[in-house]
Every structure is written in structure tokens, then in C-alpha cells.
Short mmCIF file of C-alpha atoms (C1' of nucleotides) in Angstrom, two decimals:
data_model
loop_
_atom_site.label_atom_id
_atom_site.label_comp_id
_atom_site.label_asym_id
_atom_site.label_seq_id
_atom_site.Cartn_x
_atom_site.Cartn_y
_atom_site.Cartn_z
CA MET D 1 -1.41 3.30 4.89
CA PRO D 2 -1.12 -0.38 4.43
CA GLU D 3 1.63 -2.47 2.91
CA LEU D 4 1.72 -6.19 2.91
CA PRO D 5 2.45 -6.61 6.58
CA GLU D 6 -0.43 -4.30 7.53
CA VAL D 7 -2.82 -6.14 5.16
CA GLU D 8 -1.66 -9.46 6.62
CA THR D 9 -2.08 -8.09 10.17
CA THR D 10 -5.62 -7.04 9.26
CA ARG D 11 -6.35 -10.51 7.84
CA ARG D 12 -5.19 -12.26 10.94
CA GLY D 13 -7.05 -9.85 13.13
CA ILE D 14 -10.37 -10.17 11.48
CA LEU D 15 -10.30 -13.87 10.43
CA PRO D 16 -11.37 -15.33 13.82
CA TYR D 17 -14.53 -13.23 13.90
CA LEU D 18 -15.40 -14.09 10.28
CA LYS D 19 -14.42 -17.49 9.26
CA ASN D 20 -17.36 -19.81 8.76
CA LYS D 21 -19.69 -17.08 9.84
CA SER D 22 -22.54 -15.79 7.71
CA ILE D 23 -23.16 -12.33 6.36
CA GLU D 24 -26.66 -11.22 7.37
CA THR D 25 -26.72 -8.03 5.30
CA VAL D 26 -24.51 -5.38 3.81
CA ALA D 27 -24.83 -1.60 4.23
CA VAL D 28 -23.08 0.43 1.60
CA ARG D 29 -23.09 4.08 2.58
CA ASN D 30 -20.73 5.35 -0.04
CA ARG D 31 -19.90 3.52 -3.26
CA GLN D 32 -17.27 5.91 -4.36
CA LEU D 33 -13.93 4.12 -4.06
CA ARG D 34 -11.23 3.73 -6.62
CA TRP D 35 -13.84 1.76 -8.66
CA PRO D 36 -17.52 1.87 -7.69
CA VAL D 37 -18.62 -0.67 -5.12
CA PRO D 38 -20.69 -3.12 -7.18
CA ALA D 39 -24.38 -2.36 -7.00
CA ARG D 40 -25.10 -5.95 -6.56
CA LEU D 41 -22.65 -6.60 -3.68
CA LYS D 42 -25.38 -6.92 -1.16
CA ASN D 43 -27.34 -9.42 -3.37
CA HIS D 44 -24.15 -11.50 -3.71
CA LEU D 45 -23.37 -11.59 -0.01
CA SER D 46 -26.61 -11.61 1.95
CA GLY D 47 -27.00 -14.97 3.76
CA GLN D 48 -23.63 -16.27 2.49
CA LYS D 49 -21.06 -17.98 4.66
CA ILE D 50 -17.44 -16.64 4.56
CA LEU D 51 -15.44 -19.83 3.90
CA ASP D 52 -11.94 -18.24 4.32
CA ILE D 53 -9.99 -15.06 3.95
CA THR D 54 -6.66 -15.21 2.05
CA ARG D 55 -4.27 -12.65 0.82
CA ARG D 56 -2.71 -12.00 -2.63
CA GLY D 57 -0.29 -9.23 -2.58
CA LYS D 58 -2.13 -6.42 -0.81
CA TYR D 59 -5.49 -7.75 -1.70
CA LEU D 60 -7.70 -9.55 0.76
CA VAL D 61 -9.69 -12.38 -0.88
CA PHE D 62 -12.92 -13.42 0.91
CA GLY D 63 -14.02 -16.81 -0.28
CA PHE D 64 -17.72 -17.84 -0.75
CA ASP D 65 -19.38 -20.87 -2.28
CA HIS D 66 -20.27 -18.83 -5.46
CA GLY D 67 -17.47 -16.35 -5.83
CA HIS D 68 -14.96 -14.07 -4.08
CA MET D 69 -14.92 -10.57 -2.65
CA LEU D 70 -11.68 -8.69 -3.22
CA ILE D 71 -10.70 -5.81 -0.88
CA HIS D 72 -7.77 -3.50 -1.38
CA LEU D 73 -7.07 -0.93 1.30
CA GLY D 74 -5.29 1.66 -0.99
CA MET D 75 -3.49 4.35 0.93
CA SER D 76 -5.88 4.99 3.73
CA GLY D 77 -8.27 2.06 3.99
CA SER D 78 -8.87 0.01 7.09
CA LEU D 79 -11.08 -2.94 8.09
CA ARG D 80 -12.20 -3.37 11.70
CA ILE D 81 -14.44 -5.60 13.67
CA VAL D 82 -16.90 -3.36 15.65
CA LYS D 83 -19.91 -3.79 17.75
CA SER D 84 -23.24 -3.32 15.95
CA ASN D 85 -24.06 -0.14 17.90
CA SER D 86 -20.71 1.39 17.20
CA GLU D 87 -20.93 4.96 16.16
CA ILE D 88 -20.56 5.57 12.43
CA ARG D 89 -17.71 7.97 11.56
CA LYS D 90 -17.06 10.01 8.45
CA HIS D 91 -15.58 7.83 5.66
CA ASP D 92 -17.11 4.63 7.00
CA HIS D 93 -18.06 3.32 3.63
CA ILE D 94 -19.35 -0.19 4.14
CA ASP D 95 -20.70 -2.47 6.94
CA TRP D 96 -21.05 -6.22 6.74
CA LEU D 97 -23.32 -7.45 9.48
CA ILE D 98 -22.20 -10.84 10.73
CA ASN D 99 -24.47 -13.42 12.30
CA ASN D 100 -22.41 -13.34 15.52
CA GLY D 101 -23.63 -9.80 16.26
CA ARG D 102 -20.39 -8.17 14.97
CA VAL D 103 -19.88 -5.78 12.20
CA LEU D 104 -16.91 -5.71 9.72
CA ARG D 105 -16.48 -2.07 8.79
CA TYR D 106 -14.51 -0.52 5.93
CA HIS D 107 -13.20 2.97 6.45
CA ASP D 108 -11.33 4.90 3.77
CA PRO D 109 -10.85 8.75 3.73
CA ARG D 110 -8.85 8.96 0.48
CA LYS D 111 -10.98 6.48 -1.37
CA PHE D 112 -8.02 4.80 -3.09
CA GLY D 113 -9.12 1.33 -1.97
CA SER D 114 -11.55 -1.02 -3.58
CA VAL D 115 -14.22 -3.56 -2.81
CA LEU D 116 -15.01 -5.83 -5.75
CA TRP D 117 -16.80 -9.03 -6.51
CA THR D 118 -15.72 -11.82 -8.85
CA SER D 119 -17.63 -14.98 -9.69
CA GLY D 120 -14.68 -16.59 -11.50
CA GLU D 121 -11.34 -17.75 -10.19
CA PRO D 122 -9.92 -14.83 -8.21
CA GLY D 123 -6.47 -15.31 -9.68
CA GLN D 124 -7.95 -14.65 -13.16
CA HIS D 125 -9.42 -11.35 -12.17
CA LYS D 126 -7.89 -8.50 -14.15
CA LEU D 127 -6.24 -6.88 -11.11
CA LEU D 128 -4.75 -10.08 -9.74
CA LYS D 129 -3.75 -11.71 -13.04
CA THR D 130 -0.78 -9.50 -13.67
CA LEU D 131 0.70 -9.64 -10.10
CA GLY D 132 4.24 -11.03 -9.72
CA PRO D 133 5.17 -13.69 -7.15
CA GLU D 134 4.41 -13.35 -3.47
CA PRO D 135 7.58 -11.99 -1.80
CA LEU D 136 7.44 -14.49 1.11
CA SER D 137 7.02 -17.46 -1.26
CA ASP D 138 9.78 -19.81 -2.41
CA THR D 139 9.27 -18.72 -6.10
CA PHE D 140 10.55 -15.34 -5.19
CA ASP D 141 14.27 -15.92 -5.00
CA ALA D 142 17.57 -14.31 -6.24
CA GLY D 143 17.48 -16.27 -9.55
CA TYR D 144 14.09 -14.91 -10.37
CA LEU D 145 14.91 -11.31 -9.55
CA TYR D 146 18.29 -11.56 -11.40
CA GLU D 147 16.77 -12.89 -14.57
CA LYS D 148 13.77 -10.55 -14.46
CA SER D 149 16.02 -7.50 -14.08
CA ARG D 150 18.44 -8.13 -16.91
CA LYS D 151 18.46 -5.32 -19.46
CA ARG D 152 16.17 -3.24 -17.27
CA GLN D 153 17.31 0.37 -16.96
CA LEU D 154 15.09 1.60 -14.17
CA ALA D 155 16.27 2.21 -10.62
CA VAL D 156 16.18 -0.91 -8.45
CA LYS D 157 13.80 0.76 -5.99
CA ASN D 158 11.25 1.27 -8.77
CA PHE D 159 11.90 -2.29 -10.03
CA ILE D 160 11.11 -3.99 -6.64
CA MET D 161 8.05 -1.70 -6.18
CA ASN D 162 6.54 -2.81 -9.49
CA SER D 163 3.69 -5.20 -8.58
CA THR D 164 4.30 -7.27 -11.83
CA VAL D 165 7.86 -8.03 -10.63
CA VAL D 166 6.99 -8.87 -7.01
CA THR D 167 3.67 -7.99 -5.33
CA GLY D 168 3.41 -6.32 -1.95
CA VAL D 169 6.64 -4.39 -1.56
CA GLY D 170 5.58 -0.82 -0.85
CA ASN D 171 7.52 2.38 -0.11
CA ILE D 172 8.35 1.72 3.58
CA TYR D 173 9.65 -1.80 3.13
CA ALA D 174 11.39 -1.05 -0.21
CA ASN D 175 13.49 1.58 1.58
CA GLU D 176 14.16 -0.66 4.54
CA ALA D 177 15.10 -3.72 2.40
CA LEU D 178 17.50 -1.75 0.26
CA PHE D 179 19.20 -0.41 3.26
CA LEU D 180 19.49 -3.85 4.91
CA ALA D 181 20.92 -5.21 1.60
CA GLY D 182 23.36 -2.33 1.26
CA ILE D 183 22.12 -1.37 -2.18
CA HIS D 184 21.62 2.22 -3.31
CA PRO D 185 18.03 2.85 -4.38
CA LEU D 186 18.98 4.59 -7.65
CA ARG D 187 21.29 1.75 -8.93
CA GLN D 188 20.11 0.41 -12.26
CA ALA D 189 18.18 -2.93 -11.74
CA GLY D 190 19.82 -4.57 -14.77
CA LYS D 191 23.42 -3.93 -13.40
CA ILE D 192 23.11 -5.60 -9.99
CA SER D 193 24.86 -8.89 -9.49
CA PHE D 194 23.21 -12.16 -8.59
CA GLU D 195 24.96 -12.13 -5.17
CA ARG D 196 23.55 -8.72 -4.38
CA TYR D 197 20.02 -9.86 -5.37
CA GLU D 198 20.51 -12.70 -2.99
CA ALA D 199 21.02 -10.19 -0.24
CA LEU D 200 18.04 -8.14 -1.37
CA VAL D 201 15.66 -11.06 -1.47
CA THR D 202 16.76 -12.07 2.01
CA ALA D 203 16.33 -8.47 3.19
CA ILE D 204 12.80 -8.20 1.71
CA LYS D 205 11.69 -11.52 3.28
CA ASN D 206 13.26 -10.56 6.64
CA VAL D 207 11.80 -7.14 6.89
CA LEU D 208 8.33 -8.27 5.86
CA HIS D 209 8.36 -11.18 8.30
CA ALA D 210 9.58 -8.92 11.06
CA ALA D 211 6.90 -6.32 10.36
CA ILE D 212 4.16 -8.93 10.36
CA GLU D 213 5.48 -10.25 13.69
CA GLN D 214 5.19 -6.74 15.12
CA GLY D 215 1.67 -6.21 13.78
CA GLY D 216 2.71 -3.89 11.03
CA THR D 217 3.88 -0.29 11.03
CA THR D 218 1.69 2.42 12.39
CA LEU D 219 2.71 5.74 11.04
CA ARG D 220 -0.42 7.78 11.46
CA ASP D 221 -3.53 5.85 12.27
CA PHE D 222 -3.14 2.12 11.13
CA VAL D 223 -4.92 -0.20 13.37
CA ASN D 224 -5.48 -3.85 13.06
CA GLY D 225 -8.89 -5.56 13.03
CA ASP D 226 -9.15 -5.16 16.77
CA GLY D 227 -8.25 -1.57 16.82
CA ASN D 228 -4.64 -1.90 17.96
CA PRO D 229 -1.62 -0.20 16.33
CA GLY D 230 1.46 -1.97 14.98
CA TYR D 231 4.83 -1.68 16.55
CA PHE D 232 7.25 -2.11 13.68
CA ARG D 233 7.85 1.68 13.45
CA GLN D 234 10.46 1.50 16.23
CA GLN D 235 12.44 -0.84 14.00
CA LEU D 236 12.56 1.31 10.86
CA ARG D 237 16.23 1.90 9.98
CA VAL D 238 15.89 4.71 7.33
CA TYR D 239 12.39 5.46 6.56
CA GLN D 240 11.32 8.82 7.71
CA ARG D 241 14.66 9.39 9.32
CA ALA D 242 16.24 12.04 6.99
CA GLY D 243 19.04 13.92 8.65
CA GLN D 244 19.26 11.46 11.56
CA PRO D 245 22.45 9.41 11.98
CA CYS D 246 22.54 6.10 10.16
CA CYS D 247 22.14 3.37 12.79
CA VAL D 248 25.39 1.67 11.44
CA CYS D 249 27.84 4.34 10.32
CA LYS D 250 26.22 7.55 11.90
CA LYS D 251 26.30 9.47 8.63
CA PRO D 252 23.04 11.39 8.15
CA VAL D 253 20.28 9.54 6.35
CA ARG D 254 19.58 11.11 2.92
CA LEU D 255 16.23 11.89 1.43
CA LEU D 256 15.54 11.83 -2.27
CA SER D 257 12.46 11.57 -4.45
CA ILE D 258 12.54 8.56 -6.70
CA GLY D 259 9.62 7.96 -8.94
CA GLN D 260 7.65 10.47 -6.99
CA ARG D 261 8.14 8.48 -3.77
CA ALA D 262 10.24 9.49 -0.73
CA SER D 263 13.39 7.50 -0.67
CA TYR D 264 15.63 7.24 2.36
CA TYR D 265 19.14 5.85 2.23
CA CYS D 266 22.74 5.99 3.62
CA THR D 267 25.42 7.08 1.21
CA GLU D 268 27.99 5.09 3.21
CA CYS D 269 26.13 1.86 3.75
CA GLN D 270 24.32 1.69 0.36
CA ARG D 271 26.28 1.62 -2.87
"C1'" DA L 1 8.27 -3.76 -24.33
"C1'" DT L 2 9.75 -0.32 -21.06
"C1'" DG L 3 9.49 3.65 -18.15
"C1'" DC L 4 7.60 7.72 -16.78
"C1'" DG L 5 4.13 11.04 -15.07
"C1'" DG L 6 -0.66 12.04 -14.12
"C1'" DA L 7 -4.69 10.71 -12.04
"C1'" DC L 8 -7.79 9.44 -8.23
"C1'" DC L 9 -9.01 11.87 -2.77
"C1'" DT L 10 -8.80 13.72 1.99
"C1'" DG L 11 -6.20 14.79 6.06
"C1'" DT L 12 -2.10 16.41 8.31
"C1'" DT L 13 1.91 18.90 8.48
"C1'" DA L 14 5.33 22.39 7.18
"C1'" DG L 15 6.25 26.90 6.01
"C1'" DC L 16 5.27 31.74 5.37
"C1'" DT S 1 -2.56 32.20 14.91
"C1'" DG S 2 -4.14 31.47 10.36
"C1'" DC S 3 -3.81 30.60 5.53
"C1'" DT S 4 -1.72 27.87 1.68
"C1'" DA S 5 1.10 24.41 -0.24
"C1'" DA S 6 3.20 20.22 -0.08
"C1'" DC S 7 3.07 15.61 1.18
"C1'" DA S 8 1.27 10.93 2.51
"C1'" DG S 9 1.55 4.03 3.33
"C1'" DG S 10 -0.97 2.52 -3.74
"C1'" DT S 11 -1.37 1.43 -8.42
"C1'" DC S 12 -3.78 1.79 -12.75
"C1'" DC S 13 -3.63 3.89 -17.15
"C1'" DG S 14 -2.14 6.38 -21.19
"C1'" DC S 15 1.49 8.24 -23.59
"C1'" DA S 16 6.25 8.66 -25.57
#
DNA sequence: ATGCGGACCTGTTAGC
DNA sequence: TGCTAACAGGTCCGCA
């Protein structure tokens, strides 16, 4: 479900309810996620104040005096603020009871997400340490992508979806950015010019910014922390539009599986 | 070092 | 209409 814009939308949605609030207790109903929820999570968090919530790639990083809680939403995870008497649904894994009477609730049918604790620097955590630059930061630019891609044989789509290259570009926005930049998704990463990487970097930043402004893309059931959907879906140019006319040249949008992921593109507009 | 495929899991949709 | 198979927004890991 969530890519970077959806994670950022979630962060912004829940932050006002949680920043500088304390966690009274934690109820873990189902520890089974990508990695088991730490048995000591409740001990770590009870009575502790949430100092801030930041984002690294698609990870949410909850800051406390004595450590950090990392949450990844995987493919189907969501975090919502609910009332304390809110009915518990199937796949509601974890509740954090907040001292303002609200509850932060983690829901994840496919269990690909994760909730972890780290007492050290979060950036040194095994899962964050290898992440590439933030796509919306200044260090992510054409020079970086161009240098990083030299001698690489893989398809450019797989290249930009590799989290060690740049973190947070998932399947929806990889498809959209390649369309906006006019680059065929199968083109070899190492053979793309500096100028074309300039266009691609701009496209990635633009599409992510636009999606964040629209509250993310709701395909099936994504909702932000307040339970509202995102509205970027209406602005998708190629994603899930196979067979429909390209919005620029009217040729039908093509669908191809690249690296086991659905890839949508226009043969006329993307070379 | 690089790149690929399998693995994790459930719900929804497409096709027969 | 009902059953089965394929597919879905992620990414880590092991193998060649």
C-alpha cells in the first residue's frame, strides 16, 4: 500500500495527536509481522513521551529519550488515530494508548510491515544503515544518479527502485517518474545520459511532492491518520492504465512485468 | 560486486 | 454463481 508520500501523509496526520504526548501503555495483540514485534516493546514505551516523529525513506521513526521505535508499513500496513472505544477489527496488531485519550492503532493484513525498537542511533540500525539518500533532499541530484549508475547493467526502473540507490521510490511513483522524464523503464541504467538523469531526478521530486500535497494515492484502502483517503490517484499518468490512451500522444499505455513488478509506459513518449 | 528470484501473508479481482 | 489462480502499493536474503 504505502509508498513515501503515503508514509509522509500518515506522519503528518498522526503527529499533532502524538507529539509531546506520553504513551500510557501498549497492547500487542499479534506479534507476527515481518519480524516479531519485540517482546519488550511495552516495557520500553510505557510512560514515555513521544518527542517527535520523523521519516527515513518509508520508515517512521518515533523519538524517545532513551531510544527510537521504527515502523514500516510494508504493503498493507496503516496507522490511525482512533478513539479508545473504537471497535477492534481483524488484523489490528498493536494499540498505543496515549495520555490524551486517543489510541494509535497499527493494522496490517499482509504482515509485511514491522515495528522495531532501537536504543542506539536510528541511522545505525541495520535496516536504515544501507538506505540511499532521501529523494526529496539536495544530495539526491543528477550527478549522484549518473555516477552511481555507471557500469550498471540493470533496467533503470529497477535501479531507481533499489533502496540503496535512493530510498522511497516504489512501484507507482517509479512508473510515473519514468513517464514524466520520457525514459523507457527497460533502458539500461548505465547507458543513460547526465541530461536524462536531470530530467528523471526532477520528475521523481515533482511526482513525490505532488502526491504528498494530495495526501497520497489511495488505490484500495489507504487512509491517512485521520481515516481520510488520498487524492493523487486522479493524477496518475500511466500507473494501472494499461490499454488506455497515453495522456500526451494517445497511443495505448503498455504493461510489462519488470523485476516481477507491473510496469506501465508509453512506447511513443518513453525511449 | 551485481543482479535476479524466492520468500514472507492475506484480500481482492479476473477468468474459467 | 462459484471455485481457482493470479496479482497487489515492499524489501530482505541467499544464490549464481
